[in-house]
GROMACS .gro file of C-alpha atoms in nm:
model
  485
    1MET     CA    1   2.964   1.104   2.427
    2THR     CA    2   3.117   0.755   2.414
    3VAL     CA    3   2.930   0.467   2.255
    4GLU     CA    4   2.886   0.314   2.600
    5GLU     CA    5   2.730   0.634   2.732
    6PHE     CA    6   2.501   0.653   2.433
    7TRP     CA    7   2.392   0.292   2.477
    8ASP     CA    8   2.316   0.347   2.845
    9LYS     CA    9   2.110   0.654   2.758
   10TYR     CA   10   1.932   0.466   2.482
   11MET     CA   11   1.840   0.180   2.715
   12ASN     CA   12   1.689   0.406   2.979
   13SER     CA   13   1.549   0.710   2.796
   14ASP     CA   14   1.278   0.813   2.556
   15VAL     CA   15   1.416   0.741   2.209
   16LEU     CA   16   1.279   1.073   2.078
   17SER     CA   17   1.513   1.263   2.309
   18LEU     CA   18   1.817   1.088   2.156
   19PHE     CA   19   1.788   1.218   1.802
   20ASP     CA   20   2.071   1.474   1.813
   21ASP     CA   21   2.295   1.230   2.000
   22ALA     CA   22   2.222   0.959   1.744
   23CYS     CA   23   2.300   1.192   1.453
   24GLU     CA   24   2.629   1.289   1.615
   25LEU     CA   25   2.725   0.930   1.697
   26PHE     CA   26   2.648   0.785   1.355
   27SER     CA   27   2.827   1.070   1.180
   28THR     CA   28   3.154   0.933   1.320
   29ASP     CA   29   3.354   0.618   1.252
   30LEU     CA   30   3.200   0.359   1.482
   31PRO     CA   31   3.433   0.122   1.664
   32ASP     CA   32   3.404  -0.236   1.541
   33TYR     CA   33   3.317  -0.367   1.885
   34PHE     CA   34   3.015  -0.135   1.903
   35ILE     CA   35   2.863  -0.277   1.584
   36GLU     CA   36   2.940  -0.633   1.691
   37GLU     CA   37   2.849  -0.619   2.058
   38TYR     CA   38   2.551  -0.382   2.065
   39ASP     CA   39   2.212  -0.373   1.895
   40VAL     CA   40   2.308  -0.105   1.644
   41GLU     CA   41   2.043  -0.210   1.393
   42GLU     CA   42   1.772  -0.175   1.656
   43ILE     CA   43   1.896   0.174   1.740
   44LEU     CA   44   1.873   0.283   1.378
   45LEU     CA   45   1.522   0.147   1.335
   46GLU     CA   46   1.390   0.289   1.660
   47VAL     CA   47   1.537   0.635   1.600
   48ARG     CA   48   1.387   0.641   1.252
   49GLY     CA   49   1.057   0.483   1.358
   50HIS     CA   50   0.989   0.717   1.649
   51GLN     CA   51   1.049   1.021   1.429
   52GLU     CA   52   0.800   0.887   1.176
   53THR     CA   53   0.540   0.829   1.446
   54GLU     CA   54   0.584   1.193   1.548
   55LYS     CA   55   0.567   1.304   1.182
   56ASN     CA   56   0.913   1.461   1.208
   57PHE     CA   57   0.985   1.393   0.842
   58ASP     CA   58   1.267   1.645   0.807
   59LYS     CA   59   1.451   1.459   1.083
   60ILE     CA   60   1.398   1.126   0.905
   61LEU     CA   61   1.550   1.272   0.589
   62GLU     CA   62   1.844   1.411   0.788
   63PHE     CA   63   1.905   1.083   0.972
   64THR     CA   64   1.867   0.878   0.656
   65ASP     CA   65   2.125   1.089   0.476
   66ILE     CA   66   2.371   1.049   0.765
   67ILE     CA   67   2.338   0.670   0.771
   68LYS     CA   68   2.351   0.646   0.393
   69THR     CA   69   2.671   0.852   0.360
   70LYS     CA   70   2.852   0.775   0.687
   71GLN     CA   71   2.744   0.414   0.752
   72PRO     CA   72   2.684   0.267   0.404
   73GLU     CA   73   2.723  -0.097   0.512
   74LEU     CA   74   2.462  -0.059   0.783
   75TYR     CA   75   2.237   0.125   0.538
   76GLN     CA   76   2.252  -0.159   0.287
   77LYS     CA   77   2.154  -0.409   0.557
   78LEU     CA   78   1.848  -0.203   0.646
   79PHE     CA   79   1.772  -0.004   0.332
   80GLN     CA   80   1.411  -0.124   0.309
   81TYR     CA   81   1.326   0.053   0.636
   82PHE     CA   82   1.463   0.382   0.509
   83ASP     CA   83   1.389   0.371   0.138
   84ASP     CA   84   1.026   0.271   0.192
   85PHE     CA   85   0.969   0.605   0.362
   86LEU     CA   86   1.160   0.791   0.091
   87ILE     CA   87   0.939   0.637  -0.179
   88ASP     CA   88   0.622   0.723   0.013
   89TYR     CA   89   0.742   1.077   0.080
   90TYR     CA   90   0.870   1.163  -0.266
   91CYS     CA   91   0.569   1.005  -0.437
   92PHE     CA   92   0.354   1.240  -0.232
   93LYS     CA   93   0.582   1.531  -0.324
   94GLN     CA   94   0.562   1.419  -0.690
   95ASP     CA   95   0.941   1.417  -0.719
   96ALA     CA   96   0.995   1.142  -0.975
   97GLU     CA   97   1.375   1.168  -0.973
   98GLN     CA   98   1.394   1.111  -0.597
   99VAL     CA   99   1.145   0.824  -0.622
  100LYS     CA  100   1.366   0.660  -0.880
  101LYS     CA  101   1.675   0.695  -0.659
  102ALA     CA  102   1.489   0.554  -0.358
  103PHE     CA  103   1.371   0.251  -0.557
  104GLU     CA  104   1.719   0.151  -0.679
  105ASN     CA  105   1.805  -0.059  -0.373
  106PHE     CA  106   1.473  -0.244  -0.396
  107ASN     CA  107   1.539  -0.315  -0.761
  108ASN     CA  108   1.896  -0.433  -0.697
  109ASN     CA  109   1.801  -0.644  -0.393
  110PRO     CA  110   1.436  -0.748  -0.425
  111LEU     CA  111   1.485  -1.060  -0.216
  112GLN     CA  112   1.619  -0.876   0.089
  113ASP     CA  113   1.258  -0.797   0.183
  114PHE     CA  114   1.033  -0.918  -0.096
  115GLU     CA  115   0.707  -0.805   0.066
  116ALA     CA  116   0.844  -0.454   0.109
  117TYR     CA  117   0.966  -0.465  -0.251
  118LEU     CA  118   0.617  -0.551  -0.379
  119THR     CA  119   0.456  -0.285  -0.160
  120GLN     CA  120   0.683  -0.015  -0.298
  121LEU     CA  121   0.650  -0.148  -0.652
  122ASN     CA  122   0.275  -0.101  -0.615
  123ARG     CA  123   0.329   0.247  -0.474
  124VAL     CA  124   0.527   0.341  -0.785
  125LEU     CA  125   0.252   0.183  -0.996
  126PHE     CA  126  -0.034   0.369  -0.825
  127TYR     CA  127   0.145   0.701  -0.881
  128GLN     CA  128   0.192   0.605  -1.248
  129HIS     CA  129   0.570   0.636  -1.256
  130THR     CA  130   0.573   0.447  -1.585
  131GLU     CA  131   0.936   0.529  -1.669
  132ILE     CA  132   1.052   0.368  -1.345
  133LEU     CA  133   0.838   0.059  -1.404
  134GLU     CA  134   0.962   0.020  -1.761
  135GLN     CA  135   1.324   0.055  -1.651
  136TYR     CA  136   1.308  -0.182  -1.356
  137VAL     CA  137   1.049  -0.441  -1.461
  138ASN     CA  138   1.216  -0.649  -1.730
  139GLU     CA  139   1.319  -1.002  -1.816
  140GLU     CA  140   1.616  -0.994  -1.579
  141SER     CA  141   1.419  -0.875  -1.275
  142TYR     CA  142   1.135  -1.117  -1.346
  143ARG     CA  143   1.360  -1.419  -1.385
  144SER     CA  144   1.562  -1.338  -1.070
  145VAL     CA  145   1.239  -1.342  -0.868
  146GLN     CA  146   1.066  -1.628  -1.046
  147GLU     CA  147   1.364  -1.864  -1.019
  148SER     CA  148   1.465  -1.775  -0.664
  149ASP     CA  149   1.482  -2.065  -0.421
  150GLU     CA  150   1.383  -1.825  -0.142
  151LEU     CA  151   1.039  -1.752  -0.287
  152MET     CA  152   0.733  -1.951  -0.381
  153ASP     CA  153   0.637  -2.037  -0.737
  154GLY     CA  154   0.439  -1.753  -0.888
  155ASP     CA  155   0.588  -1.475  -0.676
  156GLY     CA  156   0.699  -1.308  -0.996
  157PHE     CA  157   0.339  -1.251  -1.102
  158ASP     CA  158   0.336  -0.885  -0.997
  159LEU     CA  159   0.626  -0.811  -1.230
  160ALA     CA  160   0.475  -1.012  -1.513
  161PHE     CA  161   0.145  -0.830  -1.459
  162ILE     CA  162   0.311  -0.490  -1.499
  163LYS     CA  163   0.504  -0.602  -1.805
  164MET     CA  164   0.193  -0.744  -1.968
  165TYR     CA  165  -0.012  -0.428  -1.937
  166THR     CA  166   0.263  -0.180  -2.023
  167THR     CA  167   0.329  -0.386  -2.337
  168LEU     CA  168  -0.040  -0.417  -2.420
  169GLN     CA  169  -0.080  -0.041  -2.388
  170ARG     CA  170   0.201   0.015  -2.638
  171VAL     CA  171   0.018  -0.214  -2.882
  172TYR     CA  172  -0.306  -0.022  -2.822
  173GLU     CA  173  -0.136   0.312  -2.880
  174SER     CA  174  -0.014   0.190  -3.219
  175LYS     CA  175  -0.366   0.093  -3.326
  176GLY     CA  176  -0.368   0.367  -3.592
  177LYS     CA  177  -0.106   0.158  -3.764
  178ASP     CA  178  -0.144  -0.217  -3.744
  179PRO     CA  179  -0.178  -0.354  -3.390
  180ASP     CA  180   0.074  -0.634  -3.356
  181MET     CA  181  -0.100  -0.873  -3.117
  182ALA     CA  182   0.113  -1.162  -3.242
  183SER     CA  183   0.430  -0.992  -3.119
  184PHE     CA  184   0.258  -0.908  -2.790
  185ILE     CA  185   0.162  -1.271  -2.734
  186SER     CA  186   0.512  -1.386  -2.827
  187SER     CA  187   0.682  -1.138  -2.592
  188MET     CA  188   0.463  -1.253  -2.303
  189GLU     CA  189   0.577  -1.614  -2.332
  190TYR     CA  190   0.897  -1.523  -2.146
  191TYR     CA  191   0.678  -1.412  -1.855
  192ASP     CA  192   0.501  -1.749  -1.854
  193PHE     CA  193   0.172  -1.625  -1.998
  194GLU     CA  194  -0.030  -1.857  -2.218
  195PHE     CA  195  -0.334  -1.694  -2.377
  196LYS     CA  196  -0.637  -1.877  -2.510
  197ASP     CA  197  -0.743  -1.776  -2.860
  198SER     CA  198  -1.084  -1.677  -2.724
  199TYR     CA  199  -0.919  -1.446  -2.469
  200VAL     CA  200  -0.709  -1.273  -2.736
  201SER     CA  201  -1.013  -1.233  -2.959
  202SER     CA  202  -1.215  -1.079  -2.674
  203LEU     CA  203  -0.924  -0.851  -2.587
  204GLU     CA  204  -0.904  -0.728  -2.945
  205THR     CA  205  -1.280  -0.671  -2.957
  206GLY     CA  206  -1.273  -0.455  -2.646
  207LEU     CA  207  -0.958  -0.262  -2.737
  208PHE     CA  208  -0.986  -0.202  -3.109
  209LYS     CA  209  -1.359  -0.193  -3.181
  210PRO     CA  210  -1.634   0.044  -3.062
  211ALA     CA  211  -1.779  -0.059  -2.727
  212LEU     CA  212  -2.056  -0.315  -2.769
  213ASP     CA  213  -2.404  -0.198  -2.682
  214ALA     CA  214  -2.579  -0.338  -2.376
  215GLU     CA  215  -2.792  -0.584  -2.572
  216ARG     CA  216  -2.495  -0.744  -2.747
  217ILE     CA  217  -2.291  -0.755  -2.426
  218ASN     CA  218  -2.575  -0.928  -2.242
  219ASP     CA  219  -2.622  -1.178  -2.524
  220LEU     CA  220  -2.252  -1.261  -2.500
  221PHE     CA  221  -2.272  -1.262  -2.118
  222LYS     CA  222  -2.541  -1.532  -2.121
  223LYS     CA  223  -2.335  -1.752  -2.355
  224ASP     CA  224  -1.983  -1.689  -2.224
  225LYS     CA  225  -1.951  -1.486  -1.905
  226GLU     CA  226  -1.571  -1.506  -1.896
  227ASN     CA  227  -1.514  -1.365  -2.243
  228ALA     CA  228  -1.789  -1.106  -2.202
  229PHE     CA  229  -1.604  -0.975  -1.900
  230THR     CA  230  -1.276  -0.969  -2.096
  231VAL     CA  231  -1.445  -0.752  -2.363
  232ILE     CA  232  -1.582  -0.519  -2.093
  233ARG     CA  233  -1.243  -0.492  -1.921
  234ALA     CA  234  -1.063  -0.414  -2.247
  235SER     CA  235  -1.320  -0.147  -2.334
  236PHE     CA  236  -1.266  -0.005  -1.986
  237PHE     CA  237  -0.889   0.014  -2.051
  238SER     CA  238  -0.962   0.222  -2.360
  239TYR     CA  239  -1.204   0.444  -2.164
  240MET     CA  240  -0.945   0.505  -1.890
  241HIS     CA  241  -0.666   0.563  -2.142
  242SER     CA  242  -0.867   0.859  -2.272
  243LYS     CA  243  -0.839   0.999  -1.918
  244ASP     CA  244  -0.459   0.945  -1.912
  245ILE     CA  245  -0.484   0.645  -1.679
  246GLN     CA  246  -0.239   0.368  -1.761
  247PHE     CA  247  -0.356   0.018  -1.849
  248TYR     CA  248  -0.183  -0.131  -1.545
  249ILE     CA  249  -0.400   0.086  -1.315
  250SER     CA  250  -0.721  -0.020  -1.491
  251ALA     CA  251  -0.608  -0.383  -1.478
  252LYS     CA  252  -0.521  -0.357  -1.109
  253ILE     CA  253  -0.872  -0.232  -1.036
  254THR     CA  254  -1.057  -0.489  -1.243
  255ASN     CA  255  -0.832  -0.788  -1.163
  256THR     CA  256  -0.940  -0.788  -0.800
  257LEU     CA  257  -1.316  -0.738  -0.836
  258PRO     CA  258  -1.427  -1.066  -1.003
  259SER     CA  259  -1.370  -1.262  -0.681
  260TYR     CA  260  -1.640  -1.048  -0.517
  261TRP     CA  261  -1.888  -1.065  -0.806
  262HIS     CA  262  -1.844  -1.438  -0.860
  263LYS     CA  263  -1.894  -1.509  -0.491
  264LYS     CA  264  -2.200  -1.287  -0.448
  265ASN     CA  265  -2.364  -1.293  -0.793
  266LYS     CA  266  -2.245  -1.622  -0.935
  267THR     CA  267  -2.580  -1.716  -1.090
  268ALA     CA  268  -2.654  -1.372  -1.239
  269LYS     CA  269  -2.782  -1.384  -1.597
  270THR     CA  270  -2.735  -1.014  -1.682
  271THR     CA  271  -2.453  -0.764  -1.640
  272ASN     CA  272  -2.680  -0.549  -1.422
  273ALA     CA  273  -2.734  -0.834  -1.176
  274PHE     CA  274  -2.373  -0.952  -1.192
  275PHE     CA  275  -2.220  -0.611  -1.109
  276ALA     CA  276  -2.465  -0.527  -0.828
  277ILE     CA  277  -2.308  -0.484  -0.485
  278GLU     CA  278  -2.424  -0.489  -0.125
  279THR     CA  279  -2.263  -0.240   0.113
  280ALA     CA  280  -2.164  -0.463   0.404
  281SER     CA  281  -2.019  -0.745   0.195
  282PHE     CA  282  -1.841  -0.503  -0.039
  283ASP     CA  283  -1.693  -0.319   0.260
  284GLU     CA  284  -1.566  -0.650   0.397
  285PHE     CA  285  -1.417  -0.730   0.056
  286ILE     CA  286  -1.240  -0.393   0.027
  287ASN     CA  287  -1.120  -0.412   0.386
  288SER     CA  288  -0.964  -0.752   0.325
  289PHE     CA  289  -0.692  -0.595   0.110
  290SER     CA  290  -0.559  -0.376   0.389
  291ARG     CA  291  -0.616  -0.538   0.726
  292VAL     CA  292  -0.398  -0.832   0.815
  293LEU     CA  293  -0.291  -0.892   1.175
  294PHE     CA  294   0.014  -0.670   1.247
  295SER     CA  295   0.022  -0.554   0.883
  296LEU     CA  296  -0.169  -0.267   0.727
  297ASN     CA  297  -0.157  -0.171   0.362
  298GLU     CA  298  -0.441   0.076   0.326
  299SER     CA  299  -0.318   0.197  -0.014
  300GLU     CA  300  -0.434  -0.129  -0.175
  301SER     CA  301  -0.788  -0.082  -0.042
  302ILE     CA  302  -0.791   0.285  -0.141
  303ALA     CA  303  -0.669   0.216  -0.494
  304ILE     CA  304  -0.935  -0.051  -0.550
  305LEU     CA  305  -1.228   0.139  -0.394
  306TRP     CA  306  -1.154   0.478  -0.550
  307GLY     CA  307  -1.074   0.300  -0.878
  308CYS     CA  308  -1.409   0.118  -0.871
  309VAL     CA  309  -1.584   0.452  -0.915
  310TYR     CA  310  -1.438   0.483  -1.266
  311PHE     CA  311  -1.541   0.129  -1.351
  312TYR     CA  312  -1.901   0.166  -1.238
  313GLU     CA  313  -1.921   0.501  -1.411
  314PHE     CA  314  -1.805   0.326  -1.729
  315LEU     CA  315  -2.062   0.048  -1.685
  316TYR     CA  316  -2.342   0.301  -1.638
  317LYS     CA  317  -2.241   0.517  -1.934
  318HIS     CA  318  -2.264   0.209  -2.157
  319ASN     CA  319  -2.596   0.094  -2.005
  320TYR     CA  320  -2.441  -0.227  -1.874
  321ILE     CA  321  -2.596  -0.148  -1.535
  322SER     CA  322  -2.914   0.038  -1.443
  323HIS     CA  323  -2.940   0.380  -1.283
  324GLU     CA  324  -3.051   0.213  -0.960
  325THR     CA  325  -2.750  -0.023  -0.952
  326PHE     CA  326  -2.515   0.266  -1.025
  327GLU     CA  327  -2.664   0.491  -0.755
  328ASN     CA  328  -2.654   0.204  -0.507
  329PHE     CA  329  -2.284   0.158  -0.582
  330LEU     CA  330  -2.212   0.531  -0.540
  331GLN     CA  331  -2.391   0.536  -0.206
  332SER     CA  332  -2.207   0.226  -0.086
  333SER     CA  333  -1.873   0.366  -0.201
  334LYS     CA  334  -1.931   0.682   0.003
  335VAL     CA  335  -2.006   0.474   0.312
  336ILE     CA  336  -1.687   0.273   0.269
  337LYS     CA  337  -1.480   0.581   0.181
  338GLY     CA  338  -1.602   0.736   0.503
  339ARG     CA  339  -1.477   0.441   0.706
  340ILE     CA  340  -1.140   0.438   0.530
  341ILE     CA  341  -1.083   0.812   0.568
  342ALA     CA  342  -1.171   0.798   0.938
  343SER     CA  343  -0.968   0.480   0.999
  344TYR     CA  344  -0.647   0.585   0.826
  345LEU     CA  345  -0.662   0.964   0.853
  346PRO     CA  346  -0.297   1.029   0.956
  347ASP     CA  347  -0.170   0.803   0.675
  348LEU     CA  348  -0.393   0.915   0.387
  349TRP     CA  349  -0.112   1.123   0.235
  350LYS     CA  350   0.057   0.797   0.133
  351SER     CA  351  -0.238   0.726  -0.098
  352ASP     CA  352  -0.280   1.068  -0.254
  353PHE     CA  353  -0.241   0.909  -0.598
  354VAL     CA  354  -0.623   0.895  -0.615
  355HIS     CA  355  -0.619   1.273  -0.655
  356ILE     CA  356  -0.345   1.266  -0.916
  357TRP     CA  357  -0.583   1.045  -1.111
  358PRO     CA  358  -0.843   1.268  -1.285
  359LYS     CA  359  -1.175   1.336  -1.117
  360PRO     CA  360  -1.448   1.085  -1.210
  361ASP     CA  361  -1.738   1.256  -1.385
  362CYS     CA  362  -1.984   1.133  -1.121
  363ILE     CA  363  -1.794   1.297  -0.832
  364SER     CA  364  -1.861   1.666  -0.769
  365GLU     CA  365  -1.577   1.914  -0.801
  366VAL     CA  366  -1.630   2.029  -0.442
  367GLU     CA  367  -1.614   1.677  -0.299
  368PHE     CA  368  -1.304   1.593  -0.500
  369ILE     CA  369  -1.120   1.911  -0.394
  370GLN     CA  370  -1.213   1.889  -0.025
  371GLU     CA  371  -1.128   1.520  -0.009
  372HIS     CA  372  -0.792   1.602  -0.170
  373ASN     CA  373  -0.736   1.871   0.093
  374ILE     CA  374  -0.794   1.614   0.367
  375PHE     CA  375  -0.542   1.376   0.211
  376LYS     CA  376  -0.283   1.654   0.178
  377LYS     CA  377  -0.342   1.780   0.531
  378SER     CA  378  -0.301   1.428   0.674
  379ILE     CA  379   0.077   1.441   0.633
  380GLY     CA  380   0.090   1.669   0.936
  381LEU     CA  381  -0.170   1.491   1.150
  382LYS     CA  382  -0.046   1.298   1.453
  383TYR     CA  383  -0.155   0.945   1.540
  384LYS     CA  384  -0.452   1.020   1.764
  385PRO     CA  385  -0.812   0.900   1.777
  386PHE     CA  386  -1.035   1.049   1.506
  387SER     CA  387  -1.236   1.230   1.772
  388GLU     CA  388  -0.925   1.435   1.853
  389LEU     CA  389  -0.827   1.489   1.490
  390ARG     CA  390  -1.168   1.586   1.356
  391ALA     CA  391  -1.121   1.954   1.439
  392GLU     CA  392  -0.814   1.957   1.214
  393ILE     CA  393  -1.029   1.881   0.908
  394SER     CA  394  -1.347   2.061   1.017
  395ASP     CA  395  -1.325   2.315   0.733
  396GLU     CA  396  -1.309   2.038   0.473
  397LEU     CA  397  -1.592   1.843   0.638
  398ALA     CA  398  -1.812   2.152   0.639
  399LYS     CA  399  -1.776   2.183   0.261
  400ILE     CA  400  -1.746   1.824   0.140
  401GLY     CA  401  -2.116   1.742   0.151
  402GLU     CA  402  -2.272   1.403   0.224
  403LEU     CA  403  -1.932   1.235   0.259
  404ALA     CA  404  -1.879   1.421   0.590
  405HIS     CA  405  -2.162   1.220   0.748
  406HIS     CA  406  -2.011   0.894   0.629
  407ILE     CA  407  -1.667   0.992   0.764
  408ASP     CA  408  -1.819   1.054   1.108
  409GLU     CA  409  -2.010   0.725   1.091
  410GLY     CA  410  -1.696   0.553   0.966
  411ALA     CA  411  -1.509   0.670   1.275
  412LYS     CA  412  -1.763   0.491   1.495
  413GLN     CA  413  -1.741   0.174   1.287
  414SER     CA  414  -1.362   0.189   1.285
  415SER     CA  415  -1.353   0.211   1.662
  416LYS     CA  416  -1.554  -0.111   1.689
  417MET     CA  417  -1.328  -0.284   1.435
  418ASP     CA  418  -1.014  -0.178   1.623
  419THR     CA  419  -1.159  -0.322   1.944
  420SER     CA  420  -1.223  -0.648   1.761
  421LEU     CA  421  -0.866  -0.649   1.631
  422LEU     CA  422  -0.725  -0.602   1.981
  423ASP     CA  423  -0.941  -0.889   2.104
  424THR     CA  424  -0.790  -1.106   1.830
  425ILE     CA  425  -0.439  -1.004   1.935
  426PHE     CA  426  -0.517  -1.094   2.297
  427ASN     CA  427  -0.668  -1.430   2.206
  428SER     CA  428  -0.384  -1.526   1.972
  429HIS     CA  429  -0.076  -1.404   2.150
  430THR     CA  430  -0.111  -1.303   2.514
  431GLN     CA  431  -0.131  -1.650   2.664
  432LEU     CA  432   0.182  -1.758   2.478
  433ALA     CA  433   0.364  -1.443   2.583
  434GLN     CA  434   0.252  -1.479   2.943
  435ASN     CA  435   0.388  -1.833   2.958
  436ALA     CA  436   0.717  -1.735   2.796
  437PHE     CA  437   0.790  -1.409   2.975
  438GLY     CA  438   0.573  -1.410   3.286
  439VAL     CA  439   0.398  -1.082   3.203
  440SER     CA  440   0.036  -0.982   3.227
  441ASP     CA  441  -0.202  -0.949   2.931
  442GLU     CA  442  -0.195  -0.570   2.961
  443GLU     CA  443   0.186  -0.557   2.963
  444CYS     CA  444   0.204  -0.798   2.671
  445LEU     CA  445  -0.039  -0.596   2.459
  446ARG     CA  446   0.145  -0.273   2.528
  447GLU     CA  447   0.471  -0.433   2.423
  448LEU     CA  448   0.312  -0.583   2.110
  449LEU     CA  449   0.156  -0.256   2.000
  450ARG     CA  450   0.426  -0.028   2.144
  451VAL     CA  451   0.176   0.228   2.269
  452ASN     CA  452   0.069   0.372   2.604
  453GLU     CA  453  -0.291   0.386   2.721
  454ASP     CA  454  -0.265   0.760   2.652
  455THR     CA  455  -0.175   0.765   2.283
  456ASP     CA  456  -0.044   1.120   2.307
  457ILE     CA  457   0.255   1.008   2.517
  458PRO     CA  458   0.553   0.863   2.328
  459TYR     CA  459   0.645   0.509   2.422
  460ILE     CA  460   0.905   0.497   2.701
  461ARG     CA  461   1.031   0.174   2.852
  462GLU     CA  462   0.923   0.137   3.212
  463GLU     CA  463   1.182  -0.133   3.281
  464LYS     CA  464   1.540  -0.160   3.168
  465LYS     CA  465   1.575  -0.354   2.847
  466VAL     CA  466   1.798  -0.662   2.845
  467GLY     CA  467   2.131  -0.588   2.675
  468ARG     CA  468   2.263  -0.824   2.409
  469ASN     CA  469   2.565  -0.918   2.620
  470GLU     CA  470   2.384  -0.952   2.952
  471PRO     CA  471   2.272  -1.287   3.096
  472CYS     CA  472   1.949  -1.407   2.936
  473PRO     CA  473   1.652  -1.367   3.174
  474CYS     CA  474   1.530  -1.715   3.084
  475GLY     CA  475   1.800  -1.856   3.314
  476SER     CA  476   1.994  -2.049   3.053
  477GLY     CA  477   2.324  -1.893   3.159
  478LYS     CA  478   2.392  -1.780   2.802
  479LYS     CA  479   2.425  -1.423   2.681
  480TYR     CA  480   2.089  -1.278   2.570
  481LYS     CA  481   2.209  -1.238   2.206
  482LYS     CA  482   2.302  -1.609   2.196
  483CYS     CA  483   1.976  -1.725   2.351
  484CYS     CA  484   1.629  -1.563   2.347
  485GLY     CA  485   1.763  -1.248   2.179
   0.00000   0.00000   0.00000
């Protein structure tokens, strides 16, 4: 098949049917004019993307290997769209060596797609690949990001955050000797940290002394809420370390929560009142980490919510919150977990790190195992409505207990939220698109979301796509690639 024949087929056929042809074409030396004159990058992304939508992961691995070995220049231009999948996939498979290989391009070229870089850095963090983090997060990587003219001031915070807590953990682990906090503080200056003396003192109290009892914590809380929370957080790090959870995970969990507590319980005078939650507002808070228009990062929400369970368990064990506050949190967390599981069911495998983390004491063995089974099974579940997928996890739901009810209720809530999201898309974008391209709202939405009304049918273009070298449909007289393309 010539490149022209392939292009014609690509323009007028279902992309899924082109996989073998694409593998054959890209295994050969491509003529220069093909790369220059045709949308080769689009072909690569659509072939890879459609296979992921269909959960044909073996084909993604095959295609990725072909592009990587036979078309290395093209691969380097687009590595983030291939290596992001490899990191997700090999993290799930718990293949640390392959994860490390897949992260190398992100480390060497963080600015090529900085948001993708941070997403995958967090993925490596959530799966506790500490060796990878320690190798790739260093002074050089931090400075290259922090001083880049392409990024905003402070974009290096994520790297500094990781470095701070990996270093702090090393200090903590040497506590049997003589914890060298002075060296820790000095080493953090390069990462632009400046610590107040009161913060360091509170950190040392929480890390190196027995946990304060509830009465002493509440006395401190009334006088100095900020430092009381620092003591609690540091004690929590120690608690989690005993469960083989790294400091940077504990910090990730507790760094995000204060914005909720301060907003809702700002005037609270006790730890019990301060850490109390309300289901609807807490669900909105958790959901805010994952749902941004045209961008979903459910792993962030999952890490924070599932991680909260450890924190509230810690608070309860130390009598910092009452039994009622703790039980209210557990009930709310199940409600929100139900929504998340129902909303993101086909993608849950990407967040299976929550089952590599040890089981919280307050979660039953049965619930933990059956939930884990759902996450593992999700790697093979197609992108369909929950109502069609429910039968695939019916065995787990029958055994998981109360959480099954919340998953079913979460599916109903998720459906309403998705409808609201589509309304937002219509309101924000369809009028603009209609003016620019002369298409209806329905056609515009289908192009934006790349789905058919029947979600079981792969997306197939109904009209011929404009070629890069064809006249631009706007009427300018220019080639499409030189105009609206």
